[in-house]
Tab-separated table of C-alpha atoms in Angstrom:
chain	number	residue	atom	x	y	z
A	21	MET	CA	-10.958	-11.596	-14.526
A	22	ASP	CA	-12.337	-8.768	-16.544
A	23	SER	CA	-10.872	-6.176	-14.298
A	24	GLU	CA	-9.096	-4.322	-17.042
A	25	ARG	CA	-12.353	-3.345	-18.711
A	26	GLU	CA	-12.987	-0.806	-16.034
A	27	PRO	CA	-11.762	2.656	-16.974
A	28	LYS	CA	-9.415	4.463	-14.689
A	29	SER	CA	-11.925	7.185	-13.877
A	30	GLN	CA	-14.368	4.673	-12.488
A	31	THR	CA	-11.723	3.276	-10.228
A	32	LEU	CA	-10.913	6.749	-8.962
A	33	ASN	CA	-14.590	7.436	-8.361
A	34	ARG	CA	-14.903	4.315	-6.335
A	35	GLN	CA	-11.933	5.294	-4.265
A	36	GLY	CA	-13.484	8.719	-3.803
A	37	SER	CA	-16.787	7.241	-2.716
A	38	LEU	CA	-15.053	5.132	-0.098
A	39	TYR	CA	-13.517	8.283	1.266
A	40	SER	CA	-16.712	10.310	1.170
A	41	LEU	CA	-18.565	7.405	2.700
A	42	THR	CA	-16.185	7.618	5.601
A	43	LEU	CA	-16.853	11.306	6.139
A	44	ASP	CA	-20.592	10.757	5.836
A	45	GLU	CA	-20.402	8.054	8.432
A	46	VAL	CA	-18.545	10.451	10.678
A	47	GLN	CA	-21.223	13.057	10.208
A	48	THR	CA	-24.033	10.604	10.765
A	49	HIS	CA	-22.549	9.342	13.957
A	50	LEU	CA	-21.856	12.831	15.227
A	51	VAL	CA	-25.307	14.152	14.506
A	52	GLY	CA	-27.328	11.015	15.104
A	53	SER	CA	-25.802	9.848	18.313
A	54	GLY	CA	-25.625	13.288	19.837
A	55	LYS	CA	-22.542	12.129	21.672
A	56	ALA	CA	-19.409	14.119	21.978
A	57	LEU	CA	-16.826	13.050	19.466
A	58	GLY	CA	-14.590	11.867	22.238
A	59	SER	CA	-17.008	9.180	23.365
A	60	MET	CA	-18.006	7.838	19.938
A	61	ASN	CA	-17.684	4.130	19.331
A	62	LEU	CA	-15.007	3.875	16.702
A	63	ASP	CA	-15.469	0.135	16.386
A	64	GLU	CA	-18.862	0.513	14.730
A	65	LEU	CA	-17.545	3.174	12.422
A	66	LEU	CA	-14.676	1.001	11.280
A	67	LYS	CA	-16.885	-2.019	10.800
A	68	SER	CA	-19.272	-0.115	8.618
A	69	VAL	CA	-16.408	1.155	6.470
A	70	CYS	CA	-14.919	-2.307	6.120
A	71	SER	CA	-18.224	-3.991	5.336
A	72	VAL	CA	-19.060	-1.525	2.579
A	73	GLU	CA	-15.613	-2.050	1.148
A	74	ALA	CA	-16.083	-5.818	1.291
A	75	ASN	CA	-19.377	-5.579	-0.583
A	76	GLN	CA	-17.837	-3.502	-3.296
A	77	GLN	CA	-14.963	-5.943	-3.439
A	78	GLN	CA	-17.322	-8.841	-4.057
A	79	GLN	CA	-18.958	-7.016	-6.894
A	80	GLN	CA	-15.725	-6.210	-8.606
A	81	GLN	CA	-13.897	-9.408	-7.745
A	82	GLN	CA	-10.219	-8.751	-7.847
A	83	GLU	CA	-10.331	-5.170	-8.990
A	84	ASP	CA	-7.392	-3.190	-7.726
A	85	LEU	CA	-8.005	0.109	-6.050
A	86	SER	CA	-5.548	2.039	-8.168
A	87	LEU	CA	-3.267	2.909	-5.330
A	88	SER	CA	0.151	2.193	-6.588
A	89	ARG	CA	2.600	1.148	-3.932
A	90	GLN	CA	6.178	0.264	-4.401
A	91	GLY	CA	7.279	0.186	-0.835
A	92	SER	CA	5.797	-0.714	2.487
A	93	LEU	CA	3.482	1.590	4.347
A	94	THR	CA	5.397	3.169	7.197
A	95	LEU	CA	3.601	5.068	9.910
A	96	PRO	CA	5.465	7.560	12.011
A	97	ARG	CA	5.975	5.857	15.298
A	98	ASP	CA	5.272	8.940	17.430
A	99	LEU	CA	1.939	9.460	15.772
A	100	SER	CA	0.827	5.874	15.892
A	101	LYS	CA	1.493	5.532	19.582
A	102	LYS	CA	-0.428	8.599	20.668
A	103	THR	CA	-4.030	8.734	21.637
A	104	VAL	CA	-6.152	11.696	20.821
A	105	GLU	CA	-5.928	12.967	24.353
A	106	GLU	CA	-2.180	12.696	24.247
A	107	VAL	CA	-2.105	14.789	21.133
A	108	TRP	CA	-4.253	17.377	22.895
A	109	LYS	CA	-1.981	17.375	25.911
A	110	ASP	CA	1.033	17.905	23.721
A	111	ILE	CA	-0.599	20.868	22.141
A	112	GLN	CA	-1.533	22.323	25.505
A	113	HIS	CA	1.634	21.672	27.393
A	114	ASN	CA	4.167	21.637	24.571
A	115	ASN	CA	5.798	18.509	25.819
A	116	THR	CA	6.035	15.046	24.361
A	117	ASN	CA	6.780	13.038	27.444
A	118	GLY	CA	3.439	12.741	29.138
A	119	ALA	CA	2.282	9.747	27.161
A	120	GLN	CA	3.904	6.892	29.069
A	121	GLU	CA	1.265	6.275	31.727
A	122	ARG	CA	-1.610	6.615	29.363
A	123	ARG	CA	0.018	4.287	26.865
A	124	ASP	CA	0.371	1.642	29.560
A	125	ASN	CA	-3.267	2.082	30.465
A	126	ASN	CA	-4.252	1.765	26.848
A	127	ASN	CA	-2.443	-1.502	26.299
A	128	SER	CA	-4.663	-3.101	28.884
A	129	ASN	CA	-7.688	-1.805	27.023
A	130	ASN	CA	-6.719	-3.391	23.750
A	131	ASN	CA	-9.292	-6.119	23.954
A	132	ASN	CA	-12.076	-3.873	25.126
A	133	LYS	CA	-14.351	-3.526	22.176
A	134	GLN	CA	-16.210	-0.661	23.749
A	135	ALA	CA	-13.078	1.446	23.910
A	136	THR	CA	-13.897	5.054	23.305
A	137	LEU	CA	-12.002	7.163	20.855
A	138	GLY	CA	-10.005	8.825	23.590
A	139	GLU	CA	-8.611	5.490	24.748
A	140	MET	CA	-7.859	4.062	21.364
A	141	THR	CA	-4.387	4.368	19.949
A	142	LEU	CA	-3.825	4.374	16.225
A	143	GLU	CA	-2.371	0.885	16.506
A	144	ASP	CA	-5.512	-0.382	18.162
A	145	LEU	CA	-7.439	1.131	15.312
A	146	LEU	CA	-5.301	-0.569	12.698
A	147	LEU	CA	-5.414	-3.912	14.472
A	148	LYS	CA	-9.173	-3.682	14.580
A	149	ALA	CA	-9.227	-2.876	10.888
A	150	GLY	CA	-7.882	-6.374	10.418
A	151	VAL	CA	-4.407	-5.362	9.355
A	152	VAL	CA	-1.270	-6.761	10.916
A	153	THR	CA	0.746	-3.784	11.929
A	154	GLU	CA	3.038	-5.072	14.588
A	155	THR	CA	5.874	-5.131	12.131
A	156	VAL	CA	5.638	-1.396	11.637
A	157	THR	CA	8.689	0.285	13.030
A	158	GLY	CA	9.658	3.877	12.758
A	159	GLY	CA	12.367	5.529	10.762
A	160	ASN	CA	13.335	4.179	7.373
A	161	GLY	CA	10.664	1.575	7.034
A	162	LEU	CA	11.553	0.462	3.557
A	163	GLY	CA	15.045	-0.801	3.840
A	164	GLU	CA	15.189	-2.099	7.346
A	165	ASN	CA	11.762	-3.640	7.317
A	166	ASN	CA	11.705	-5.402	4.007
A	167	ILE	CA	14.902	-7.301	4.228
A	168	PRO	CA	14.413	-9.229	7.467
A	169	GLN	CA	10.721	-9.776	6.881
A	170	ALA	CA	11.097	-11.042	3.379
A	171	ALA	CA	13.703	-13.570	4.320
A	172	GLY	CA	11.089	-15.561	6.193
A	173	PRO	CA	8.651	-16.587	3.521
A	174	TRP	CA	11.397	-16.782	0.932
A	175	VAL	CA	13.167	-19.468	2.902
A	176	GLN	CA	9.909	-21.287	3.503
A	177	TYR	CA	9.059	-21.270	-0.162
A	178	HIS	CA	12.320	-22.805	-1.161
A	179	GLN	CA	11.579	-25.752	1.067
A	180	LEU	CA	8.881	-26.797	-1.355
A	181	PRO	CA	10.073	-29.361	-3.827
A	182	SER	CA	11.243	-27.447	-6.845
A	183	MET	CA	10.359	-28.911	-10.168
A	184	MET	CA	12.732	-27.638	-12.792
A	185	PRO	CA	12.928	-30.450	-15.261
A	186	GLN	CA	16.318	-30.260	-16.805
A	187	GLY	CA	16.615	-31.916	-20.197
A	188	GLN	CA	13.617	-34.075	-19.624
A	189	SER	CA	11.054	-34.664	-22.282
A	190	PHE	CA	11.283	-31.522	-24.390
A	191	MET	CA	13.044	-31.404	-27.670
A	192	PRO	CA	15.131	-28.312	-28.397
A	193	TYR	CA	12.867	-25.461	-29.365
A	194	PRO	CA	13.407	-22.689	-31.899
A	195	PRO	CA	15.509	-20.015	-30.160
A	196	VAL	CA	13.728	-16.912	-31.416
A	197	GLY	CA	10.170	-16.422	-32.421
A	198	ASP	CA	6.681	-16.872	-31.218
A	199	MET	CA	6.515	-18.543	-27.865
A	200	GLN	CA	3.105	-19.987	-28.510
A	201	GLY	CA	4.428	-21.622	-31.645
A	202	ALA	CA	7.252	-23.096	-29.644
A	203	MET	CA	4.842	-24.446	-27.066
A	204	VAL	CA	2.686	-26.076	-29.727
A	205	SER	CA	5.665	-27.735	-31.305
A	206	GLN	CA	6.770	-29.058	-27.937
A	207	SER	CA	3.444	-30.625	-27.118
A	208	SER	CA	3.126	-32.139	-30.553
A	209	LEU	CA	6.539	-33.665	-30.129
A	210	LEU	CA	5.463	-35.137	-26.824
A	211	MET	CA	2.306	-36.588	-28.166
A	212	GLY	CA	4.087	-37.879	-31.223
A	213	GLY	CA	6.072	-40.234	-29.051
A	214	ASP	CA	9.285	-38.407	-28.376
A	215	THR	CA	11.801	-41.070	-27.716
A	216	GLN	CA	14.708	-39.004	-26.567
A	217	THR	CA	14.290	-39.410	-22.849
A	218	THR	CA	10.805	-40.795	-22.256
A	219	PRO	CA	10.639	-44.467	-23.019
A	220	GLY	CA	7.667	-45.602	-25.072
A	221	ARG	CA	5.103	-47.264	-22.875
A	222	LYS	CA	4.301	-50.265	-25.012
A	223	ARG	CA	7.809	-51.546	-25.309
A	224	VAL	CA	8.696	-52.003	-21.654
A	225	ALA	CA	8.079	-54.721	-19.104
A	226	SER	CA	5.015	-54.253	-16.867
A	227	GLY	CA	7.116	-53.634	-13.756
A	228	GLU	CA	8.667	-50.606	-15.283
A	229	VAL	CA	5.244	-49.450	-16.424
A	230	VAL	CA	4.003	-49.455	-12.860
A	231	GLU	CA	7.066	-47.538	-11.779
A	232	LYS	CA	6.542	-44.961	-14.479
A	233	THR	CA	2.909	-44.576	-13.528
A	234	VAL	CA	3.795	-43.975	-9.895
A	235	GLU	CA	6.470	-41.513	-10.924
A	236	ARG	CA	4.045	-39.696	-13.169
A	237	LYS	CA	1.464	-39.530	-10.396
A	238	GLN	CA	3.995	-38.113	-7.996
A	239	LYS	CA	5.099	-35.519	-10.491
A	240	ARG	CA	1.491	-34.621	-11.139
A	241	MET	CA	0.892	-34.209	-7.406
A	242	ILE	CA	3.927	-31.980	-7.009
A	243	LYS	CA	2.866	-29.872	-9.947
A	244	ASN	CA	-0.595	-29.510	-8.506
A	245	ARG	CA	0.837	-28.406	-5.192
A	246	GLU	CA	3.019	-25.822	-6.852
A	247	SER	CA	0.120	-24.558	-8.915
A	248	ALA	CA	-1.937	-24.252	-5.760
A	249	ALA	CA	0.909	-22.367	-4.091
A	250	ARG	CA	1.100	-19.938	-6.998
A	251	SER	CA	-2.637	-19.443	-6.869
A	252	ARG	CA	-2.481	-18.726	-3.164
A	253	ALA	CA	0.354	-16.275	-3.741
A	254	ARG	CA	-1.716	-14.402	-6.307
A	255	LYS	CA	-4.618	-14.213	-3.895
A	256	GLN	CA	-2.303	-13.099	-1.133
A	257	VAL	CA	-0.949	-10.242	-3.237
A	258	THR	CA	-4.457	-8.955	-3.847
A	259	ALA	CA	-5.445	-9.437	-0.220
A	260	ASN	CA	-2.402	-7.507	0.939
A	261	CYS	CA	-3.184	-4.652	-1.394
A	262	LEU	CA	-6.665	-4.455	0.066
A	263	ALA	CA	-5.276	-4.648	3.575
A	264	GLU	CA	-2.950	-1.746	2.853
A	265	ASP	CA	-5.881	0.217	1.530
A	266	ARG	CA	-7.742	-0.461	4.736
A	267	VAL	CA	-4.778	0.875	6.672
A	268	CYS	CA	-4.882	4.048	4.611
A	269	VAL	CA	-8.590	4.467	5.178
A	270	ALA	CA	-8.277	3.789	8.881
A	271	PHE	CA	-5.399	6.215	9.185
A	272	SER	CA	-7.157	9.017	7.379
A	273	LEU	CA	-10.229	8.346	9.461
A	274	TRP	CA	-8.129	8.631	12.587
A	275	CYS	CA	-6.673	11.917	11.353
A	276	VAL	CA	-10.088	13.339	10.655
A	277	LEU	CA	-11.412	12.302	14.037
A	278	THR	CA	-8.363	13.544	15.881
A	279	LEU	CA	-8.653	16.900	14.182
A	280	GLY	CA	-12.289	17.021	15.128
A	281	VAL	CA	-11.574	16.184	18.733
A	282	VAL	CA	-8.763	18.702	18.914
A	283	MET	CA	-10.955	21.405	17.444
A	284	MET	CA	-13.722	20.503	19.800
A	285	MET	CA	-11.425	20.519	22.788
A	286	ASP	CA	-9.996	23.788	21.611
A	287	GLU	CA	-13.470	25.200	21.476
A	288	GLN	CA	-14.266	23.793	24.902
A	289	ALA	CA	-11.175	25.408	26.382
A	290	TYR	CA	-12.060	28.743	24.837
A	291	THR	CA	-15.618	28.449	26.038
A	292	GLN	CA	-14.424	27.622	29.511
A	293	GLU	CA	-12.234	30.672	29.568
A	294	LEU	CA	-15.099	32.781	28.373
A	295	GLU	CA	-17.346	31.364	31.031
A	296	ILE	CA	-14.811	32.106	33.734
A	297	LYS	CA	-14.499	35.643	32.486
A	298	VAL	CA	-18.242	36.042	32.329
A	299	SER	CA	-18.717	34.850	35.862
A	300	ARG	CA	-15.970	37.181	37.033
A	301	LEU	CA	-17.631	40.048	35.277
A	302	GLU	CA	-20.978	39.088	36.679
A	303	ALA	CA	-19.512	38.977	40.160
A	304	GLU	CA	-17.876	42.349	39.612
A	305	ASN	CA	-21.135	43.730	38.276
A	306	GLU	CA	-23.013	42.436	41.276
A	307	ARG	CA	-20.469	43.946	43.624
A	308	LEU	CA	-20.697	47.342	41.988
A	309	ARG	CA	-24.469	47.254	42.030
A	310	ARG	CA	-24.539	46.496	45.748
A	311	GLN	CA	-22.085	49.250	46.372
A	312	LYS	CA	-24.344	51.635	44.510
A	313	GLU	CA	-27.331	50.524	46.573
A	314	VAL	CA	-25.387	51.115	49.731
A	315	GLU	CA	-24.402	54.561	48.580
A	316	LYS	CA	-28.014	55.490	47.914
A	317	ILE	CA	-29.101	54.586	51.409
A	318	LEU	CA	-26.251	56.155	53.293
A	319	PRO	CA	-25.342	59.769	52.553
A	320	SER	CA	-22.046	60.275	50.967
A	321	ALA	CA	-19.251	60.769	53.483
A	322	PRO	CA	-18.456	64.427	54.371
A	323	PRO	CA	-15.542	66.051	52.644
A	324	PRO	CA	-12.257	65.541	54.477
A	325	ASP	CA	-11.388	68.137	57.299
A	326	PRO	CA	-8.303	69.730	55.784
A	327	LYS	CA	-10.500	71.320	53.116
A	328	ARG	CA	-12.923	72.833	55.620
A	329	GLN	CA	-10.158	74.133	57.734
A	330	GLN	CA	-8.731	75.825	54.739
A	331	LEU	CA	-12.041	77.498	54.035
A	332	ARG	CA	-12.368	78.743	57.593
A	333	ARG	CA	-8.935	80.084	57.586
A	334	THR	CA	-9.612	81.880	54.441
A	335	SER	CA	-12.747	83.463	55.764
A	336	SER	CA	-11.178	84.486	59.038
A	337	ALA	CA	-8.083	85.910	57.554
A	338	PRO	CA	-9.228	89.499	56.815
A	339	PHE	CA	-10.409	90.197	60.435
B	3	MET	CA	3.645	-12.648	12.322
B	4	ALA	CA	6.673	-11.662	10.258
B	5	ALA	CA	4.854	-12.277	6.970
B	6	SER	CA	5.943	-9.869	4.324
B	7	VAL	CA	3.248	-7.929	2.593
B	8	ASP	CA	5.473	-6.775	-0.242
B	9	PRO	CA	3.676	-7.988	-3.382
B	10	LEU	CA	6.967	-8.499	-5.176
B	11	VAL	CA	8.007	-11.008	-2.540
B	12	VAL	CA	4.640	-12.672	-2.172
B	13	GLY	CA	4.334	-12.904	-5.932
B	14	ARG	CA	7.850	-14.404	-6.091
B	15	VAL	CA	9.145	-11.703	-8.457
B	16	ILE	CA	11.874	-11.216	-5.925
B	17	GLY	CA	13.393	-14.636	-5.965
B	18	ASP	CA	12.539	-15.845	-9.443
B	19	VAL	CA	13.814	-12.814	-11.328
B	20	LEU	CA	15.183	-10.185	-9.010
B	21	ASP	CA	17.118	-9.959	-5.811
B	22	MET	CA	15.910	-8.025	-2.815
B	23	TYR	CA	16.389	-4.313	-3.324
B	24	ILE	CA	15.301	-0.971	-1.951
B	25	PRO	CA	13.064	1.015	-4.307
B	26	THR	CA	14.541	4.444	-4.959
B	27	ALA	CA	12.546	5.559	-7.961
B	28	ASN	CA	8.930	5.724	-9.014
B	29	MET	CA	7.481	4.171	-12.098
B	30	SER	CA	3.885	4.378	-13.191
B	31	VAL	CA	2.665	1.965	-15.828
B	32	TYR	CA	-0.549	2.045	-17.825
B	33	VAL	CA	-1.880	-0.665	-20.104
B	34	GLY	CA	-4.655	1.008	-22.009
B	35	PRO	CA	-6.722	2.965	-19.520
B	36	LYS	CA	-5.694	0.766	-16.643
B	37	HIS	CA	-3.078	1.752	-14.105
B	38	ILE	CA	-0.949	-1.260	-13.204
B	39	THR	CA	-0.654	-2.285	-9.601
B	40	ASN	CA	1.360	-5.335	-8.670
B	41	GLY	CA	-0.411	-8.578	-9.380
B	42	CYS	CA	-3.326	-7.110	-11.282
B	43	GLN	CA	-4.823	-9.002	-14.188
B	44	ILE	CA	-4.413	-7.799	-17.782
B	45	LYS	CA	-5.762	-9.267	-20.997
B	46	PRO	CA	-3.066	-9.914	-23.573
B	47	SER	CA	-5.229	-8.223	-26.203
B	48	ALA	CA	-5.072	-5.035	-24.163
B	49	ALA	CA	-1.272	-5.107	-24.167
B	50	VAL	CA	-0.714	-5.251	-27.901
B	51	ASN	CA	0.994	-1.890	-27.725
B	52	PRO	CA	3.827	-1.143	-25.322
B	53	PRO	CA	2.625	-0.045	-21.889
B	54	ARG	CA	2.843	3.676	-21.180
B	55	VAL	CA	5.556	4.055	-18.597
B	56	THR	CA	6.512	7.221	-16.752
B	57	ILE	CA	9.560	7.264	-14.535
B	58	SER	CA	10.781	9.646	-11.880
B	59	GLY	CA	14.283	11.039	-11.601
B	60	ASN	CA	16.324	13.923	-12.936
B	61	SER	CA	16.835	14.554	-16.603
B	62	ASP	CA	20.575	14.091	-16.222
B	63	GLU	CA	20.060	10.507	-15.060
B	64	LEU	CA	19.627	7.622	-17.485
B	65	TYR	CA	17.474	4.564	-16.872
B	66	THR	CA	17.045	1.112	-18.396
B	67	LEU	CA	13.695	-0.660	-18.611
B	68	VAL	CA	13.349	-4.405	-19.038
B	69	MET	CA	10.064	-6.267	-19.479
B	70	THR	CA	10.344	-9.975	-18.857
B	71	ASP	CA	8.211	-13.084	-18.348
B	72	PRO	CA	9.636	-15.702	-15.992
B	73	ASP	CA	6.780	-18.130	-16.558
B	74	ALA	CA	7.546	-19.097	-20.127
B	75	PRO	CA	6.181	-21.280	-21.553
B	76	SER	CA	4.118	-22.201	-18.523
B	77	PRO	CA	4.439	-21.365	-14.844
B	78	SER	CA	4.522	-25.028	-13.905
B	79	GLU	CA	7.362	-25.724	-16.310
B	80	PRO	CA	9.147	-22.474	-17.014
B	81	ASN	CA	11.861	-23.985	-19.214
B	82	MET	CA	12.271	-20.767	-21.126
B	83	ARG	CA	12.574	-18.564	-18.083
B	84	GLU	CA	12.831	-15.722	-18.719
B	85	TRP	CA	11.255	-14.614	-21.974
B	86	VAL	CA	12.289	-11.010	-22.528
B	87	HIS	CA	9.671	-8.788	-24.133
B	88	TRP	CA	11.237	-5.342	-24.209
B	89	ILE	CA	14.525	-3.594	-23.472
B	90	VAL	CA	14.949	0.180	-23.579
B	91	VAL	CA	18.125	1.924	-22.428
B	92	ASP	CA	19.242	5.517	-21.911
B	93	ILE	CA	15.828	6.741	-20.842
B	94	PRO	CA	16.257	10.202	-19.290
B	95	GLY	CA	14.845	10.543	-15.801
B	96	GLY	CA	11.388	12.045	-15.558
B	97	THR	CA	10.456	10.911	-19.066
B	98	ASN	CA	9.283	7.725	-20.730
B	99	PRO	CA	10.736	4.909	-22.872
B	100	SER	CA	9.974	6.717	-26.124
B	101	LYS	CA	12.810	9.081	-25.154
B	102	GLY	CA	15.251	6.222	-24.743
B	103	LYS	CA	16.924	3.722	-27.069
B	104	GLU	CA	14.843	0.622	-27.749
B	105	ILE	CA	17.429	-2.088	-28.211
B	106	LEU	CA	14.880	-4.919	-28.158
B	107	PRO	CA	11.477	-4.086	-29.624
B	108	TYR	CA	8.344	-4.679	-27.633
B	109	THR	CA	6.402	-7.894	-28.190
B	110	GLU	CA	3.021	-8.359	-26.605
B	111	PRO	CA	2.313	-11.011	-23.986
B	112	ARG	CA	1.157	-14.292	-25.560
B	113	PRO	CA	0.985	-16.753	-22.672
B	114	PRO	CA	0.223	-20.175	-24.143
B	115	VAL	CA	-0.486	-21.939	-20.865
B	116	GLY	CA	-1.231	-20.783	-17.363
B	117	ILE	CA	-1.078	-17.407	-15.704
B	118	HIS	CA	2.164	-15.577	-16.448
B	119	ARG	CA	3.789	-12.726	-14.624
B	120	TYR	CA	4.964	-9.840	-16.778
B	121	ILE	CA	7.519	-7.836	-14.917
B	122	LEU	CA	8.748	-4.333	-15.744
B	123	VAL	CA	12.061	-3.632	-14.076
B	124	LEU	CA	13.700	-0.212	-13.963
B	125	PHE	CA	17.427	0.286	-13.419
B	126	ARG	CA	19.376	3.482	-12.911
B	127	GLN	CA	22.399	3.530	-15.209
B	128	ARG	CA	25.777	4.682	-14.036
B	129	SER	CA	26.712	5.874	-17.520
B	130	PRO	CA	25.177	6.023	-20.974
B	131	VAL	CA	24.789	2.585	-22.522
B	132	GLY	CA	24.396	3.564	-26.142
B	133	LEU	CA	26.071	1.187	-28.529
B	134	MET	CA	27.847	-0.741	-25.816
B	135	VAL	CA	24.945	-3.121	-25.455
B	136	GLN	CA	24.901	-6.585	-26.927
B	137	LEU	CA	21.536	-7.778	-28.155
B	138	PRO	CA	20.586	-11.022	-26.463
B	139	PRO	CA	20.868	-13.923	-28.940
B	140	SER	CA	17.318	-15.035	-28.237
B	141	ARG	CA	14.351	-13.830	-26.245
B	142	ALA	CA	14.163	-17.161	-24.449
B	143	ASN	CA	16.221	-18.019	-21.403
B	144	PHE	CA	17.024	-14.403	-20.753
B	145	SER	CA	18.375	-13.498	-17.350
B	146	THR	CA	17.570	-10.043	-16.041
B	147	ARG	CA	20.147	-10.525	-13.314
B	148	MET	CA	22.895	-11.336	-15.789
B	149	PHE	CA	21.859	-8.574	-18.160
B	150	ALA	CA	22.060	-6.082	-15.309
B	151	GLY	CA	25.455	-7.481	-14.415
B	152	HIS	CA	26.805	-7.092	-17.955
B	153	LEU	CA	25.741	-3.460	-18.117
B	154	ASP	CA	26.738	-2.779	-14.533
B	155	LEU	CA	23.226	-1.617	-13.743
B	156	GLY	CA	23.268	-2.691	-10.130
B	157	LEU	CA	20.055	-3.484	-8.324
B	158	PRO	CA	16.682	-2.331	-9.650
B	159	VAL	CA	15.218	0.991	-8.549
B	160	ALA	CA	11.586	0.186	-9.284
B	161	THR	CA	9.494	-2.802	-10.335
B	162	VAL	CA	5.890	-3.377	-11.331
B	163	TYR	CA	4.309	-6.592	-12.540
B	164	PHE	CA	0.961	-7.809	-13.811
B	165	ASN	CA	-0.583	-11.206	-14.542
B	166	ALA	CA	-1.939	-12.328	-17.886
B	167	GLN	CA	-3.323	-15.539	-19.293
B	168	LYS	CA	-4.497	-16.694	-22.662
B	169	GLU	CA	-7.879	-15.375	-23.644
B	170	PRO	CA	-10.594	-17.702	-24.917
B	171	ALA	CA	-10.239	-17.904	-28.702
B	172	SER	CA	-13.764	-16.744	-29.434
B	173	ARG	CA	-13.031	-13.353	-27.932
B	174	ARG	CA	-9.966	-12.455	-29.898
B	175	ARG	CA	-11.566	-12.093	-33.301
């Protein structure tokens, strides 16, 4: 694995290109499909992100993505349970309780691959990204999550036969100094016919030879199994890192899309208000125009009587 | 479905060397230009010099760093578990090991057989260690757990590990 040859900057660039690829995809889908953001097929978007990532992964083998993580990824429970429309409702109505019904509806849509963005919860998104997230719980993810989860595989692992040869065929080794030197001296001792605990083959009856052979085969098999288990563990560590990265990408994608939808809905609401105002003004305008027409046709109403009477009285006063 | 994704558990660092703990500090480790993430692969020739480690924390806190290999001499027969590579104490928080006291000098990874894990463990000290520390009699058969017990270090606050295996001879020279 020549992964360490790659300079840090290149790793960062690759991470950046994954991110910018995501935004480009968003743009492409928005412009190309001509659909409103709320009805975009998120499934395709996710798949394209994951497939590009997989291709890059194959090229670089087990390159890490330079995201250092020393704890588990914890998503705020409130956020992960909400759909985009729920978020919008919260903003509009300033309440956080309206989500129950919609959440129930969404659970039944989990398997619907044509789910639109509005129906897809963050958890759906993460599940589709191929990451197991059902263990995510809110609050202090680190402490409470790690301990019960880790107990599982730990116990399972210890059920494997443990091969810790105690005082078997190795002579005492030099306490301090080069470990490689120590290893060489051990193997040379073995090959040189160490007689401390391993009986020489040629000096024993054939029955015991068979027994020793069987024993050696069994030990070999156990060692192979353990080596395979270690190899799988190494692969699992890398796979989990990649899975966590996918969660991060999916989450940021969700944030971007939610923001977009919220902004769009915001704009729609404003436009609607404007339109209502415009139609009111138009109606008002129309009304005033008709009134003006009417006034042109009919003469204006005569001045009220009290004024005329006043004039007459004035003129008749001096007589 | 309850599979842990914590690389320290999957990679058996927790279990073979450490007990389960809650990380409360950050440690970033670089070997050459490469930033170390758990389980990544490093060439021994790249780790000839001590890794560059930066730790979090306040300057009035003191930390201990231990670098250890539990897979000595080989992961299938780790009779020398653990082989301790580096011990630095009294590192002030927010700094790096060069600001601490190196009580066991760094030796580079030289895995003779198999793929070894090289684990850097960070502890938060309760008090300055200084001269109180006893040098281990040998690098072999070191126990990080026991060492932490002797110095009353408690559980780790951060851990990072990488894998390394012997390089083909033709490359080294």
